[in-house]
Coordinates of C-alpha atoms in Angstrom, one line a residue:
Chain G
X1 CA 100.2 56.7 88.6
X2 CA 103.8 57.3 88.1
X3 CA 105.2 60.8 88.2
X4 CA 107.4 62.3 85.5
X5 CA 110.8 60.7 85.3
X6 CA 113.9 62.8 85.7
X7 CA 115.5 63.9 82.5
X8 CA 119.2 63.1 82.1
X9 CA 122.4 64.8 81.1
X10 CA 122.4 68.2 79.6
X11 CA 118.7 68.7 79.9
X12 CA 118.8 68.0 83.6
X13 CA 121.7 70.3 84.2
X14 CA 120.1 73.2 82.3
X15 CA 116.7 72.6 84.1
X16 CA 118.5 72.7 87.4
X17 CA 120.3 75.9 86.3
X18 CA 117.1 77.6 85.3
X19 CA 115.4 76.7 88.6
X20 CA 118.2 78.2 90.6
X21 CA 118.1 81.3 88.5
X22 CA 114.4 81.6 89.2
X23 CA 115.1 81.6 92.9
X24 CA 117.8 84.2 92.5
X25 CA 115.4 86.3 90.5
X26 CA 112.8 85.9 93.4
X27 CA 115.1 86.7 96.3
X28 CA 118.0 88.8 95.0
X29 CA 115.9 92.0 94.8
X30 CA 114.6 91.5 98.3
X31 CA 118.2 91.1 99.5
X32 CA 119.4 94.2 97.7
X33 CA 116.6 96.2 99.3
X34 CA 117.5 94.9 102.7
X35 CA 121.2 95.8 102.1
X36 CA 120.5 99.3 100.9
X37 CA 118.2 100.0 103.9
X38 CA 121.4 100.1 105.9
X39 CA 123.3 102.3 103.5
X40 CA 124.5 105.8 104.7
X41 CA 123.8 107.6 101.5
X42 CA 120.9 109.9 100.4
X43 CA 120.7 108.1 97.1
X44 CA 118.5 105.0 97.6
X45 CA 120.6 102.7 95.4
X46 CA 124.2 103.8 96.3
X47 CA 126.2 102.2 99.1
X48 CA 127.7 104.7 101.5
X49 CA 128.8 102.8 104.6
X50 CA 126.7 101.0 107.3
X51 CA 124.1 102.8 109.3
X52 CA 120.9 102.0 111.1
X53 CA 119.8 105.6 111.2
X54 CA 117.0 105.1 108.7
X55 CA 115.3 102.7 111.1
X56 CA 115.7 105.2 113.9
X57 CA 114.2 107.9 111.7
X58 CA 111.2 105.6 111.0
X59 CA 110.7 105.1 114.7
X60 CA 110.7 108.8 115.3
X61 CA 108.5 109.8 112.3
X62 CA 105.1 110.3 113.9
X63 CA 103.3 110.2 110.5
X64 CA 104.9 106.8 109.7
X65 CA 104.3 105.3 113.1
X66 CA 100.7 106.7 113.1
X67 CA 100.1 105.0 109.7
X68 CA 101.6 101.8 111.0
X69 CA 99.3 101.8 114.0
X70 CA 96.3 102.4 111.6
X71 CA 97.4 99.5 109.5
X72 CA 97.7 97.2 112.5
X73 CA 94.3 98.2 113.9
X74 CA 92.6 97.6 110.5
X75 CA 94.4 94.3 110.0
X76 CA 93.2 93.0 113.4
X77 CA 89.6 94.0 112.9
X78 CA 89.5 92.7 109.3
X79 CA 91.2 89.4 110.2
X80 CA 88.9 88.7 113.1
X81 CA 85.7 89.3 111.2
X82 CA 86.8 87.7 108.0
X83 CA 88.0 84.6 109.8
X84 CA 84.6 84.0 111.4
X85 CA 82.6 84.7 108.2
X86 CA 85.1 82.9 105.9
X87 CA 85.1 79.8 108.1
X88 CA 81.3 79.6 108.2
X89 CA 81.2 80.1 104.4
X90 CA 83.7 77.2 104.0
X91 CA 81.7 74.9 106.3
X92 CA 78.5 75.7 104.5
X93 CA 80.0 75.1 101.0
X94 CA 81.9 72.0 101.9
X95 CA 79.4 70.2 104.2
X96 CA 75.9 71.3 103.1
X97 CA 73.9 71.8 99.9
X98 CA 71.5 74.7 99.9
X99 CA 69.6 76.9 97.6
X100 CA 71.8 79.5 95.9
X101 CA 74.9 77.6 96.7
X102 CA 76.4 78.0 93.2
X103 CA 75.8 81.8 93.3
X104 CA 77.4 82.0 96.7
X105 CA 80.4 80.0 95.5
X106 CA 80.9 82.3 92.5
X107 CA 80.4 85.4 94.7
X108 CA 83.0 84.1 97.1
X109 CA 85.4 83.4 94.2
X110 CA 85.1 86.7 92.4
X111 CA 87.1 89.0 94.9
X112 CA 90.1 86.7 94.4
X113 CA 90.3 87.0 90.6
X114 CA 89.0 90.5 90.1
X115 CA 91.8 93.0 89.4
X116 CA 92.6 95.3 92.4
X117 CA 91.8 98.4 90.4
X118 CA 88.3 97.2 89.5
X119 CA 87.4 96.2 93.1
X120 CA 88.8 99.6 94.3
X121 CA 86.6 101.5 91.8
X122 CA 83.6 99.5 92.8
X123 CA 84.0 100.2 96.5
X124 CA 84.8 103.8 95.9
X125 CA 81.6 104.5 94.0
X126 CA 79.6 102.4 96.5
X127 CA 80.9 104.1 99.6
X128 CA 80.7 107.6 98.0
X129 CA 77.0 106.9 97.2
X130 CA 76.4 105.3 100.6
X131 CA 78.1 108.2 102.4
X132 CA 75.8 110.6 100.6
X133 CA 72.7 108.6 101.7
X134 CA 73.6 107.6 105.2
X135 CA 76.1 110.4 106.1
X136 CA 79.2 108.8 107.4
X137 CA 82.8 109.7 106.7
X138 CA 85.3 107.5 104.9
X139 CA 88.3 106.2 106.8
X140 CA 88.7 103.4 109.3
X141 CA 85.3 101.9 108.8
X142 CA 85.3 101.9 105.0
X143 CA 88.8 100.5 104.8
X144 CA 88.0 97.7 107.3
X145 CA 84.8 96.9 105.5
X146 CA 86.6 96.7 102.2
X147 CA 89.4 94.5 103.6
X148 CA 86.9 92.1 105.1
X149 CA 85.2 91.8 101.7
X150 CA 88.3 90.4 100.0
X151 CA 89.7 88.5 103.1
X152 CA 86.6 86.4 103.5
X153 CA 87.3 84.7 100.1
X154 CA 90.9 83.9 100.9
X155 CA 90.1 82.5 104.4
X156 CA 87.3 80.4 103.0
X157 CA 89.6 79.0 100.3
X158 CA 92.2 77.9 102.8
X159 CA 89.7 76.5 105.3
X160 CA 87.8 74.7 102.5
X161 CA 91.0 73.0 101.4
X162 CA 91.4 71.8 104.9
X163 CA 87.8 70.6 105.2
X164 CA 88.0 68.8 101.9
X165 CA 91.0 66.8 103.2
X166 CA 89.1 65.8 106.3
X167 CA 86.9 62.8 106.7
X168 CA 83.4 63.9 107.6
X169 CA 82.8 60.4 109.0
X170 CA 84.6 61.6 112.1
X171 CA 81.9 64.1 112.8
X172 CA 79.3 61.4 112.2
X173 CA 81.1 59.1 114.6
X174 CA 81.0 61.8 117.2
X175 CA 77.3 62.2 116.8
X176 CA 76.7 58.4 116.9
X177 CA 78.4 58.6 120.3
X178 CA 75.8 61.1 121.3
X179 CA 77.6 64.3 120.9
X180 CA 75.2 67.1 120.0
X181 CA 75.7 68.8 116.6
X182 CA 77.5 71.7 118.4
X183 CA 79.7 69.3 120.5
X184 CA 80.7 67.4 117.4
X185 CA 81.7 70.6 115.7
X186 CA 83.4 72.1 118.8
X187 CA 85.4 69.0 119.8
X188 CA 86.0 67.2 116.5
X189 CA 85.7 69.4 113.4
X190 CA 87.0 72.6 114.9
X191 CA 90.3 71.2 116.3
X192 CA 90.9 69.4 113.0
X193 CA 90.4 72.4 110.8
X194 CA 92.2 74.8 113.2
X195 CA 95.4 74.8 111.2
X196 CA 93.4 75.9 108.2
X197 CA 91.7 78.6 110.2
X198 CA 95.0 79.9 111.6
X199 CA 96.6 79.8 108.2
X200 CA 93.7 81.7 106.7
X201 CA 93.8 84.2 109.5
X202 CA 97.5 84.9 108.9
X203 CA 96.9 85.2 105.2
X204 CA 94.1 87.6 105.7
X205 CA 96.3 89.7 108.0
X206 CA 99.1 89.7 105.4
X207 CA 96.7 90.8 102.6
X208 CA 95.1 93.5 104.8
X209 CA 98.5 94.9 105.9
X210 CA 99.8 94.9 102.3
X211 CA 96.9 96.3 100.4
X212 CA 97.5 99.6 98.6
X213 CA 95.1 100.1 95.7
X214 CA 91.8 99.4 97.4
X215 CA 92.7 101.2 100.6
X216 CA 93.9 104.2 98.7
X217 CA 90.4 104.4 97.0
X218 CA 88.2 104.0 100.0
X219 CA 90.2 106.0 102.6
X220 CA 89.0 109.4 103.7
X221 CA 91.0 112.6 104.1
X222 CA 93.8 112.5 106.6
X223 CA 93.5 108.8 107.1
X224 CA 96.1 106.5 105.8
X225 CA 97.6 103.1 106.2
X226 CA 101.4 102.5 106.1
X227 CA 101.5 101.0 102.5
X228 CA 99.3 103.8 101.1
X229 CA 101.4 106.5 102.8
X230 CA 104.6 104.9 101.5
X231 CA 103.1 104.7 98.1
X232 CA 102.4 108.4 98.1
X233 CA 106.0 109.0 99.4
X234 CA 107.5 107.0 96.5
X235 CA 105.7 109.1 94.0
X236 CA 107.0 112.3 95.6
X237 CA 110.6 111.2 95.5
X238 CA 112.4 108.6 97.4
X239 CA 114.7 108.7 100.4
X240 CA 116.5 105.8 102.1
X241 CA 113.9 106.1 104.8
X242 CA 111.5 104.4 102.4
X243 CA 114.0 101.5 102.1
X244 CA 113.9 101.0 105.8
X245 CA 110.1 101.2 106.0
X246 CA 109.8 98.9 103.1
X247 CA 112.1 96.3 104.7
X248 CA 110.0 96.4 107.9
X249 CA 106.8 95.8 105.8
X250 CA 108.6 93.1 103.8
X251 CA 109.9 91.2 106.8
X252 CA 106.5 91.4 108.6
X253 CA 104.8 90.2 105.4
X254 CA 107.2 87.3 104.8
X255 CA 107.1 86.2 108.4
X256 CA 103.3 86.1 108.4
X257 CA 103.2 84.2 105.0
X258 CA 105.8 81.7 106.2
X259 CA 103.8 81.2 109.4
X260 CA 100.6 80.8 107.4
X261 CA 102.1 78.2 105.1
X262 CA 103.6 76.4 108.1
X263 CA 100.3 76.2 110.1
X264 CA 98.4 75.0 107.1
X265 CA 100.7 72.0 107.0
X266 CA 100.2 71.1 110.7
X267 CA 98.3 68.0 111.5
X268 CA 95.8 69.7 113.8
X269 CA 95.1 69.0 117.4
X270 CA 93.9 65.6 118.3
X271 CA 90.3 65.9 119.2
X272 CA 90.2 65.5 122.9
Chain L
X1 CA 73.2 62.9 132.0
X2 CA 75.2 59.6 131.7
X3 CA 72.1 57.7 132.7
X4 CA 69.9 59.3 130.2
X5 CA 72.5 58.7 127.6
X6 CA 72.7 55.0 128.3
X7 CA 68.9 54.8 128.3
X8 CA 68.8 56.5 125.0
X9 CA 71.6 54.3 123.8
X10 CA 69.7 51.2 124.9
X11 CA 66.6 52.2 123.0
X12 CA 68.6 53.0 120.0
X13 CA 70.2 49.5 120.1
X14 CA 66.8 47.9 120.2
X15 CA 65.7 50.0 117.3
X16 CA 68.7 49.0 115.3
X17 CA 68.2 45.4 116.1
X18 CA 64.6 45.5 115.1
X19 CA 65.5 47.3 111.9
X20 CA 68.1 44.7 111.1
X21 CA 65.5 41.9 111.6
X22 CA 62.7 43.5 109.6
X23 CA 62.6 42.7 105.9
X24 CA 64.0 45.3 103.5
X25 CA 60.6 46.0 101.9
X26 CA 59.1 46.9 105.2
X27 CA 62.1 49.1 106.2
X28 CA 61.6 51.1 103.0
X29 CA 58.0 51.7 104.2
X30 CA 59.3 52.9 107.6
X31 CA 61.7 55.5 106.1
X32 CA 58.9 57.4 104.5
X33 CA 59.7 59.9 101.8
X34 CA 58.2 62.6 103.9
X35 CA 60.7 62.0 106.7
X36 CA 63.6 61.9 104.3
X37 CA 62.5 65.1 102.6
X38 CA 62.1 66.9 105.9
X39 CA 65.5 65.8 106.9
X40 CA 67.0 67.0 103.6
X41 CA 65.1 70.3 103.9
X42 CA 66.4 70.8 107.4
X43 CA 70.0 70.2 106.3
X44 CA 69.6 72.7 103.5
X45 CA 68.2 75.3 105.8
X46 CA 71.1 74.8 108.2
X47 CA 73.6 75.1 105.3
X48 CA 72.0 78.3 104.2
X49 CA 71.9 79.6 107.7
X50 CA 75.7 79.0 108.2
X51 CA 76.5 80.6 104.8
X52 CA 74.2 83.6 105.4
X53 CA 76.5 86.0 107.2
X54 CA 79.2 85.8 104.6
X55 CA 76.5 85.7 101.9
X56 CA 74.9 88.9 103.0
X57 CA 78.2 90.6 103.6
X58 CA 79.4 89.8 100.1
X59 CA 76.0 90.8 98.6
X60 CA 76.3 94.2 100.3
X61 CA 80.0 94.9 99.9
X62 CA 80.7 93.1 96.7
X63 CA 77.6 92.5 94.5
X64 CA 76.0 95.9 95.2
X65 CA 79.2 97.8 94.5
X66 CA 79.7 95.7 91.3
X67 CA 76.2 96.8 90.1
X68 CA 76.9 100.4 91.2
X69 CA 79.9 100.5 88.8
X70 CA 77.7 99.2 85.9
X71 CA 75.0 101.8 86.7
X72 CA 77.5 104.6 86.8
X73 CA 79.0 103.6 83.5
X74 CA 75.6 104.6 81.9
X75 CA 75.4 107.9 83.8
X76 CA 76.4 111.3 82.6
X77 CA 79.3 113.3 84.0
X78 CA 78.2 116.5 85.7
X79 CA 80.0 119.8 86.2
X80 CA 81.1 119.0 89.7
X81 CA 83.1 116.0 88.8
X82 CA 80.3 113.7 90.0
X83 CA 77.8 111.7 88.0
X84 CA 74.3 112.6 87.0
X85 CA 72.3 109.5 87.6
X86 CA 69.1 110.8 85.9
X87 CA 70.5 110.9 82.4
X88 CA 71.2 107.5 81.0
X89 CA 73.3 106.9 77.9
X90 CA 76.0 104.8 76.4
X91 CA 78.3 107.8 75.7
X92 CA 81.0 106.4 78.0
X93 CA 81.2 103.3 76.0
X94 CA 81.3 105.2 72.7
X95 CA 84.3 107.1 74.2
X96 CA 86.2 103.8 74.4
X97 CA 86.6 104.0 70.6
X98 CA 88.7 107.1 70.8
X99 CA 92.2 106.9 69.3
X100 CA 93.8 107.7 72.7
X101 CA 91.9 105.0 74.5
X102 CA 92.5 102.5 71.8
X103 CA 96.2 103.2 72.0
X104 CA 96.1 102.7 75.8
X105 CA 94.1 99.5 75.5
X106 CA 96.4 98.1 72.8
X107 CA 99.5 99.1 74.7
X108 CA 98.2 97.5 77.9
X109 CA 97.2 94.3 76.1
X110 CA 100.6 94.2 74.4
X111 CA 102.5 94.5 77.7
X112 CA 100.2 92.0 79.4
X113 CA 100.7 89.5 76.6
X114 CA 104.5 90.0 76.7
X115 CA 104.5 89.6 80.4
X116 CA 102.4 86.4 80.1
X117 CA 104.8 84.9 77.4
X118 CA 107.9 85.7 79.4
X119 CA 106.3 84.2 82.6
X120 CA 105.4 81.1 80.6
X121 CA 108.9 80.7 79.2
X122 CA 110.5 81.0 82.6
X123 CA 107.9 78.9 84.5
X124 CA 107.6 75.9 82.2
X125 CA 111.1 74.5 82.7
X126 CA 111.0 75.4 86.4
X127 CA 107.6 73.7 87.0
X128 CA 108.8 70.7 85.0
X129 CA 111.9 70.4 87.0
X130 CA 110.0 70.8 90.2
X131 CA 107.6 68.0 89.2
X132 CA 110.6 65.6 88.7
X133 CA 111.9 66.1 92.2
X134 CA 111.2 64.0 95.3
X135 CA 108.2 64.9 97.3
X136 CA 110.3 66.5 100.1
X137 CA 112.3 68.7 97.8
X138 CA 109.2 69.5 95.8
X139 CA 107.3 70.8 98.9
X140 CA 110.3 72.9 99.9
X141 CA 110.6 74.4 96.4
X142 CA 106.9 75.1 96.5
X143 CA 107.1 77.0 99.8
X144 CA 109.9 79.2 98.5
X145 CA 107.7 80.1 95.5
X146 CA 104.7 80.7 97.8
X147 CA 106.5 83.2 100.0
X148 CA 107.2 85.8 97.4
X149 CA 103.7 85.0 96.0
X150 CA 102.0 86.5 99.0
X151 CA 104.6 89.0 100.1
X152 CA 103.9 92.7 100.0
X153 CA 103.5 93.6 96.3
X154 CA 104.3 97.3 96.7
X155 CA 107.6 96.6 98.4
X156 CA 108.6 93.9 95.9
X157 CA 108.1 96.5 93.1
X158 CA 109.9 99.1 95.0
X159 CA 112.9 96.8 95.3
X160 CA 113.3 97.1 91.5
X161 CA 113.1 100.9 91.8
X162 CA 116.1 100.8 94.0
X163 CA 117.9 98.3 91.7
X164 CA 117.2 100.0 88.4
X165 CA 117.5 103.7 89.5
X166 CA 120.2 106.1 88.4
X167 CA 123.6 105.0 89.7
X168 CA 121.8 102.0 91.3
X169 CA 123.2 98.5 91.5
X170 CA 122.1 97.5 88.0
X171 CA 123.6 100.6 86.4
X172 CA 126.8 100.1 88.3
X173 CA 126.9 96.5 87.1
X174 CA 126.5 97.4 83.4
X175 CA 129.1 100.1 83.8
X176 CA 131.5 97.6 85.4
X177 CA 131.2 95.0 82.6
X178 CA 131.8 97.8 80.0
X179 CA 128.3 98.7 78.7
X180 CA 128.3 102.1 80.4
X181 CA 125.6 103.3 82.8
X182 CA 122.1 102.3 81.9
X183 CA 118.8 103.7 82.9
X184 CA 116.0 101.2 82.7
X185 CA 113.8 102.8 85.4
X186 CA 110.8 104.7 84.0
X187 CA 110.7 102.7 80.8
X188 CA 108.3 100.0 79.6
X189 CA 111.1 97.4 80.1
X190 CA 111.1 98.2 83.8
X191 CA 107.3 97.8 83.9
X192 CA 107.4 94.4 82.2
X193 CA 110.2 93.3 84.5
X194 CA 108.2 94.4 87.5
X195 CA 105.1 92.6 86.3
X196 CA 107.0 89.4 85.5
X197 CA 108.6 89.6 89.0
X198 CA 105.2 90.2 90.6
X199 CA 103.1 87.6 88.8
X200 CA 105.6 84.8 88.1
X201 CA 104.2 82.6 90.9
X202 CA 100.7 82.9 89.3
X203 CA 102.1 81.0 86.3
X204 CA 104.4 78.6 88.2
X205 CA 101.7 77.2 90.6
X206 CA 99.0 76.1 88.1
X207 CA 101.6 74.9 85.7
X208 CA 103.3 72.8 88.3
X209 CA 99.9 71.4 89.5
X210 CA 99.1 70.2 86.0
X211 CA 102.5 68.9 85.1
X212 CA 102.7 67.0 88.4
X213 CA 99.5 65.1 87.5
X214 CA 100.8 63.8 84.2
X215 CA 101.5 60.1 84.0
X216 CA 105.2 59.9 83.3
X217 CA 104.8 56.6 81.5
X218 CA 103.2 58.4 78.6
X219 CA 106.3 60.3 78.0
X220 CA 108.4 57.1 78.3
X221 CA 106.1 55.4 75.9
X222 CA 106.6 58.1 73.4
X223 CA 110.3 57.8 73.8
X224 CA 110.1 54.1 73.3
X225 CA 108.3 54.7 70.1
X226 CA 111.3 56.8 68.9
X227 CA 110.1 60.3 69.6
X228 CA 113.0 62.6 70.2
X229 CA 113.0 65.0 73.1
X230 CA 111.3 67.8 71.1
X231 CA 108.6 65.4 69.7
X232 CA 107.9 64.0 73.2
X233 CA 107.5 67.5 74.5
X234 CA 105.4 68.8 71.5
X235 CA 103.1 65.8 71.2
X236 CA 102.8 64.5 74.7
X237 CA 103.9 66.8 77.5
X238 CA 102.7 70.1 76.1
X239 CA 99.1 68.9 75.3
X240 CA 98.8 67.3 78.6
X241 CA 99.9 70.4 80.5
X242 CA 97.7 72.7 78.5
X243 CA 95.1 73.2 81.3
X244 CA 98.0 74.5 83.5
X245 CA 99.2 76.7 80.7
X246 CA 95.8 78.2 80.1
X247 CA 95.2 78.7 83.9
X248 CA 98.6 80.3 84.4
X249 CA 98.3 82.6 81.4
X250 CA 94.9 83.9 82.5
X251 CA 96.1 84.4 86.1
X252 CA 99.1 86.4 84.8
X253 CA 97.3 88.2 82.0
X254 CA 94.3 89.6 84.0
X255 CA 96.3 91.4 86.8
X256 CA 98.9 92.6 84.3
X257 CA 96.2 94.2 82.2
X258 CA 94.8 96.0 85.2
X259 CA 98.1 96.7 86.9
X260 CA 98.4 100.0 88.6
X261 CA 101.1 99.9 91.3
X262 CA 103.8 98.6 89.0
X263 CA 103.5 101.2 86.2
X264 CA 103.2 103.9 88.8
X265 CA 106.4 103.0 90.5
X266 CA 108.5 101.7 87.6
X267 CA 107.0 103.2 84.5
X268 CA 107.5 106.7 83.2
X269 CA 105.0 109.5 82.7
X270 CA 104.8 108.5 79.0
X271 CA 103.0 105.3 78.0
X272 CA 100.0 105.3 80.3
X273 CA 98.4 101.9 80.9
X274 CA 94.8 100.8 81.4
X275 CA 95.0 100.4 85.2
X276 CA 96.6 103.8 85.8
X277 CA 94.2 105.4 83.3
X278 CA 91.2 104.1 85.2
X279 CA 92.6 105.4 88.4
X280 CA 93.1 108.8 86.9
X281 CA 89.5 109.0 85.8
X282 CA 88.4 108.6 89.4
X283 CA 91.1 110.4 91.4
X284 CA 92.2 113.2 89.1
X285 CA 90.1 113.7 86.0
X286 CA 86.9 113.1 87.9
X287 CA 85.1 111.5 85.0
X288 CA 83.3 108.8 86.9
X289 CA 81.0 107.4 84.2
X290 CA 83.9 106.9 81.8
X291 CA 86.1 105.3 84.5
X292 CA 83.2 103.1 85.4
X293 CA 82.8 102.1 81.7
X294 CA 86.4 101.1 81.5
X295 CA 86.2 99.1 84.7
X296 CA 83.2 97.3 83.4
X297 CA 85.1 96.4 80.2
X298 CA 88.0 95.1 82.3
X299 CA 85.6 93.1 84.4
X300 CA 84.0 91.6 81.3
X301 CA 87.4 90.6 79.9
X302 CA 88.1 89.0 83.3
X303 CA 84.9 87.1 83.4
X304 CA 85.3 85.8 79.9
X305 CA 88.8 84.6 80.7
X306 CA 87.6 83.0 83.9
X307 CA 84.8 81.1 82.1
X308 CA 87.4 80.0 79.5
X309 CA 89.5 78.8 82.4
X310 CA 86.8 76.7 83.9
X311 CA 85.8 75.3 80.5
X312 CA 89.4 74.1 80.2
X313 CA 88.9 72.2 83.4
X314 CA 91.2 74.4 85.5
X315 CA 90.7 74.0 89.2
X316 CA 94.0 75.2 90.8
X317 CA 94.2 78.1 93.2

């Protein structure tokens, strides 16, 4: 099959122009935000000379650093659990057929496409009801449980993509050479899908660190993650401090995403 | 261990040799259906076992909550801002016919459609251009679309707050070129801009995936048969890229319809949208059954769109 041939002349020039504009559209606002986080002016969008004081303020604000620490703890827990569950789900779907497979597949796909607000509402009602019955308080546990619920899906999608591109004859070959089922998995399949697992883990971490809507719904009194806290600050009125916090979240998020994309493209360790 | 392995290996070899020698009819008799079935059954059990932890997790923390919402939508609001689960009715769904709700639904649908169309208009030439590049350039272009795709949504919306605010960079720019200061922030324009900015990659990625698969010779053939550029696009490229158009449109439309963060940051107090309205029902107005009914409607729209998407043979993302 041949790909689409390149258009010529004016068409090509205008297409190229549009493409560059799209990238400007994507990245210029990010750049503007970064620039203004260094601006020495109370108004968030007006330049007033260079300063790093907003970042210093962030480091000294115990509420912000506390929320950051909450975010990190939740992200670590949510990532670890969702990676294990998501990888197992991917293996089961890609390598086996079993009863209820289609239902499972659909169930795994839904959290990806459902709007944030809907999922947030679902979990809010669920946890409120469950808290009434079992008597626990909302906070760390409910947030972590909710994050795992949507991270599993994303991890399994990334790992499945990796598994689909892998020849399952390799595993068969290992077993022909008297590797046990576990050995074949541990020494052949696992190293090959490792980039997918790592990529999925980084993605899960990004999603957990970035989530606002669902977290805001399932959190308890006095418990907040960084994005939720920042979101509440924006609604109260902005200060350049928010610019600085935003830039920190943005950079963290972009680095994690870039790493995730990079690891997914790796070849994977040679089984040895 | 090694010894036993070799022994085992030896006996296996013998079996294989014998098997090769026996005639096919006899071999069929050896591989009894019972044995095969047991093997398949065992594999199935193993598959289910591996899927089970995630399966159970999603049943508890996704399927049950989903059903909870549907149950609540038929409940009655009580005086304490909770829901009375003993009194079933469809009042919450009747309330959806209210003029206020209809206005909100239509306004949200309108903005979501507008966002989808703008995304399509921007993405199509971009995705097409990307498909014509060499593989190396293409992958690089893809990565730089994926990065904003996954990057913190709240912060990306907040960036527009900074740009569009009073005396912000955009206002200074319009003043500089002689239009005077502008105030776009807290208007519907700002909301659409934020939504387009947020969801553009959702359109680009499936569009690119479907355009990239098109056989370029078909377009060349149409040109050889004297189709002009527009005709080649209208009669060849567009119909072939339709699965991507449908997929992208659904992926932009659904989150735009349920958007909450964007209107909250960039929109004004006037012109409430569906997502924010649902949130209000839960966090402020405390009308849980009504909020649940609206969420259910949003979910049904989403499911209908998803089924449409799979019907059209979409498979990206």
